[in-house]
Amino acid sequence: MSLSSSPSPIQWGSFWRNQLRQWHWISSAVSLIGLLLFAVTGFTLNHAASIEAKPKITSVAKRLPLDALAKLSGVTANTPLTAVQAEAIRGATGIDVRNATVDADEEGIYLALPEPGVDSTLEIARADGRATYERTDRGVIAVLNDLHKGRHSGPVWSLFIDVIAIACVVFAVTGLGLLWLYEKGRRITWPLVTLGLVVPVILFLLFVHA
């Protein structure tokens, strides 16, 4: 029984070439839409001051019934609302406050309900149950900018950002490997790669760090 010979350098080269191609197209497919989204929102974030948006403000005032107000007597600062408390508020106002950030004192209960591109608050007076809700919607661009930053977007979106980031790293590293494999006949390859490294460093040292 003869032992199989070790792979030749040509076979190893073919193996790694195929691996790089495979992972390069897989990572590009996974990251394509996310990369496009973050590239566009990177531009809009960089020019946020120049992109005007007229916020849409909505204000609603209601009064909680005494039975609902009684269920909120135990609400304290920095403590999430219980299911009973959240349902009491939703039943009286129609507002879902299950994920609200809670602040409270002797005079009232203050709930922050931020979303991507949206700031909203609900204030409830302990004395008479008067509830004042205000919602500021800053538009689609603000939504996209907040999604870029992962601001008020929740753990699932945060996981999505991590997946796209990993896919982009794989895409870049395999792309670098393919550049190395196919550099012959393309003398401009490494000068361009070096330029992509040097330019950000120079700009940082001259215009940011200084």
XYZ file of C-alpha atoms in Angstrom:
210
model
C 0.000 0.000 0.000
C 1.675 3.205 -1.138
C 1.469 6.453 0.709
C 0.084 9.408 -1.223
C 2.653 12.044 -2.068
C 2.544 15.479 -0.462
C 0.828 18.234 -2.455
C 3.172 20.061 -4.792
C 3.735 23.828 -4.571
C 1.546 24.221 -7.662
C -1.259 22.273 -5.979
C -0.938 24.357 -2.806
C -1.000 27.542 -4.893
C -4.132 26.377 -6.676
C -5.746 25.468 -3.334
C -5.129 28.890 -1.769
C -6.137 30.693 -4.955
C -9.474 28.871 -4.945
C -9.952 29.535 -1.227
C -9.296 33.242 -1.644
C -11.708 33.490 -4.552
C -14.363 31.537 -2.680
C -14.197 33.614 0.502
C -13.843 36.843 -1.447
C -17.104 36.389 -3.327
C -18.947 35.014 -0.286
C -17.896 37.960 1.895
C -18.694 40.419 -0.909
C -22.186 38.950 -1.301
C -22.829 39.078 2.464
C -21.514 42.620 2.921
C -22.651 44.195 -0.370
C -25.891 45.867 0.738
C -24.583 46.689 4.216
C -21.382 48.145 2.800
C -23.397 50.295 0.383
C -25.653 51.438 3.241
C -22.747 52.385 5.505
C -20.873 54.098 2.655
C -23.891 56.280 1.814
C -24.658 57.079 5.444
C -20.978 57.798 6.051
C -21.329 60.558 3.445
C -24.581 61.872 4.919
C -23.067 61.867 8.414
C -20.031 63.755 7.167
C -22.346 66.406 5.690
C -25.069 66.297 8.332
C -24.863 70.058 8.914
C -25.416 70.740 5.199
C -28.354 68.381 4.745
C -31.344 70.263 6.057
C -34.283 68.400 7.507
C -37.419 69.910 8.957
C -38.347 67.957 12.086
C -41.955 66.877 12.414
C -43.162 67.442 15.967
C -46.222 65.709 17.386
C -47.647 66.587 20.815
C -50.445 64.785 22.650
C -51.900 65.481 26.101
C -54.116 63.026 27.964
C -55.101 62.246 31.507
C -54.629 58.822 33.077
C -57.606 57.415 35.006
C -57.123 56.981 38.754
C -56.835 53.186 38.574
C -54.035 53.413 35.986
C -52.276 56.150 37.965
C -52.427 54.013 41.108
C -50.482 51.247 39.330
C -47.644 53.723 38.708
C -47.119 54.653 42.351
C -44.115 52.340 42.619
C -42.267 53.697 39.575
C -38.744 54.826 40.499
C -35.813 56.268 38.551
C -33.559 53.923 36.562
C -35.867 50.951 37.134
C -37.630 49.413 34.107
C -41.403 49.510 34.107
C -43.161 46.303 35.036
C -45.493 44.673 32.528
C -48.479 45.880 34.564
C -47.202 49.471 34.646
C -46.391 49.511 30.922
C -49.824 48.097 30.072
C -51.538 50.683 32.294
C -49.793 53.498 30.393
C -50.445 51.927 27.002
C -54.113 51.390 27.798
C -54.553 55.032 28.802
C -52.407 56.710 26.147
C -51.976 54.177 23.324
C -48.176 54.503 23.617
C -45.932 51.454 23.891
C -43.485 52.202 26.723
C -42.090 48.718 27.376
C -38.560 49.730 26.356
C -38.630 53.209 27.850
C -35.779 54.677 29.877
C -37.301 55.689 33.196
C -36.665 58.748 35.330
C -38.917 59.741 38.206
C -39.225 61.985 41.208
C -41.965 63.001 43.647
C -43.695 65.175 41.063
C -43.745 62.976 38.015
C -42.600 60.110 35.829
C -40.439 60.856 32.791
C -40.078 58.263 30.049
C -37.613 58.535 27.164
C -38.588 56.587 24.050
C -35.836 57.208 21.494
C -35.693 55.470 18.109
C -33.382 55.905 15.124
C -34.103 59.402 13.809
C -36.785 59.974 16.426
C -36.787 61.514 19.906
C -39.907 61.088 22.004
C -40.769 61.607 25.651
C -43.748 60.960 27.878
C -44.230 62.863 31.134
C -46.844 61.831 33.678
C -47.752 64.049 36.636
C -48.260 62.036 39.802
C -50.752 64.522 41.254
C -53.453 64.432 38.579
C -52.269 61.839 36.010
C -51.808 64.379 33.232
C -49.697 62.762 30.510
C -47.818 64.837 27.938
C -46.308 63.057 24.958
C -43.976 64.728 22.450
C -42.413 63.072 19.411
C -39.817 64.693 17.142
C -39.261 62.908 13.830
C -36.108 64.188 12.084
C -36.666 62.402 8.768
C -35.289 59.508 6.727
C -31.697 60.784 6.571
C -31.606 61.018 10.373
C -32.920 57.455 10.604
C -30.146 56.206 8.303
C -27.493 58.198 10.177
C -28.589 56.729 13.509
C -28.605 53.232 12.028
C -25.021 53.848 10.843
C -24.030 54.639 14.443
C -26.206 51.919 15.980
C -27.947 54.659 17.978
C -31.164 53.526 19.671
C -31.359 50.583 17.263
C -31.316 47.635 19.662
C -29.162 44.499 20.041
C -30.274 42.799 16.804
C -29.134 45.733 14.663
C -25.913 45.852 16.682
C -25.342 42.192 15.787
C -26.011 43.023 12.129
C -23.316 45.726 12.242
C -20.859 43.205 13.719
C -21.634 40.662 10.971
C -21.166 43.251 8.220
C -17.917 44.440 9.826
C -16.522 40.890 9.923
C -17.612 40.250 6.325
C -15.901 43.482 5.226
C -12.670 42.427 6.963
C -12.771 39.050 5.189
C -13.526 40.823 1.901
C -10.549 43.182 2.349
C -8.072 40.503 3.482
C -8.991 38.077 0.693
C -8.848 40.961 -1.767
C -5.336 41.723 -0.568
C -4.423 38.071 -1.057
C -5.786 38.118 -4.593
C -3.815 41.286 -5.338
C -0.682 39.462 -4.190
C -1.465 36.426 -6.357
C -2.193 38.456 -9.479
C 0.329 41.272 -9.088
C 2.442 40.095 -12.032
C 2.015 42.435 -14.962
C 0.314 45.016 -12.763
C 3.135 47.186 -11.478
C 0.768 49.814 -10.148
C -0.798 47.351 -7.636
C 1.406 47.914 -4.585
C 1.948 51.654 -5.151
C -1.856 52.034 -5.078
C -2.169 49.880 -1.965
C 0.592 51.902 -0.290
C -1.123 55.130 -1.332
C -4.336 53.937 0.310
C -2.392 53.498 3.561
C -0.184 56.574 3.441
C -2.799 59.191 2.473
C -5.029 58.701 5.575
C -1.950 58.741 7.832
C -0.672 61.986 6.289
C -4.110 63.628 6.474
C -4.436 62.601 10.118
C -1.006 63.901 11.078
C -1.345 67.192 9.181
C -4.986 68.131 9.594
C -6.451 66.136 12.491
C -3.783 65.379 15.071
C -2.096 68.766 14.652
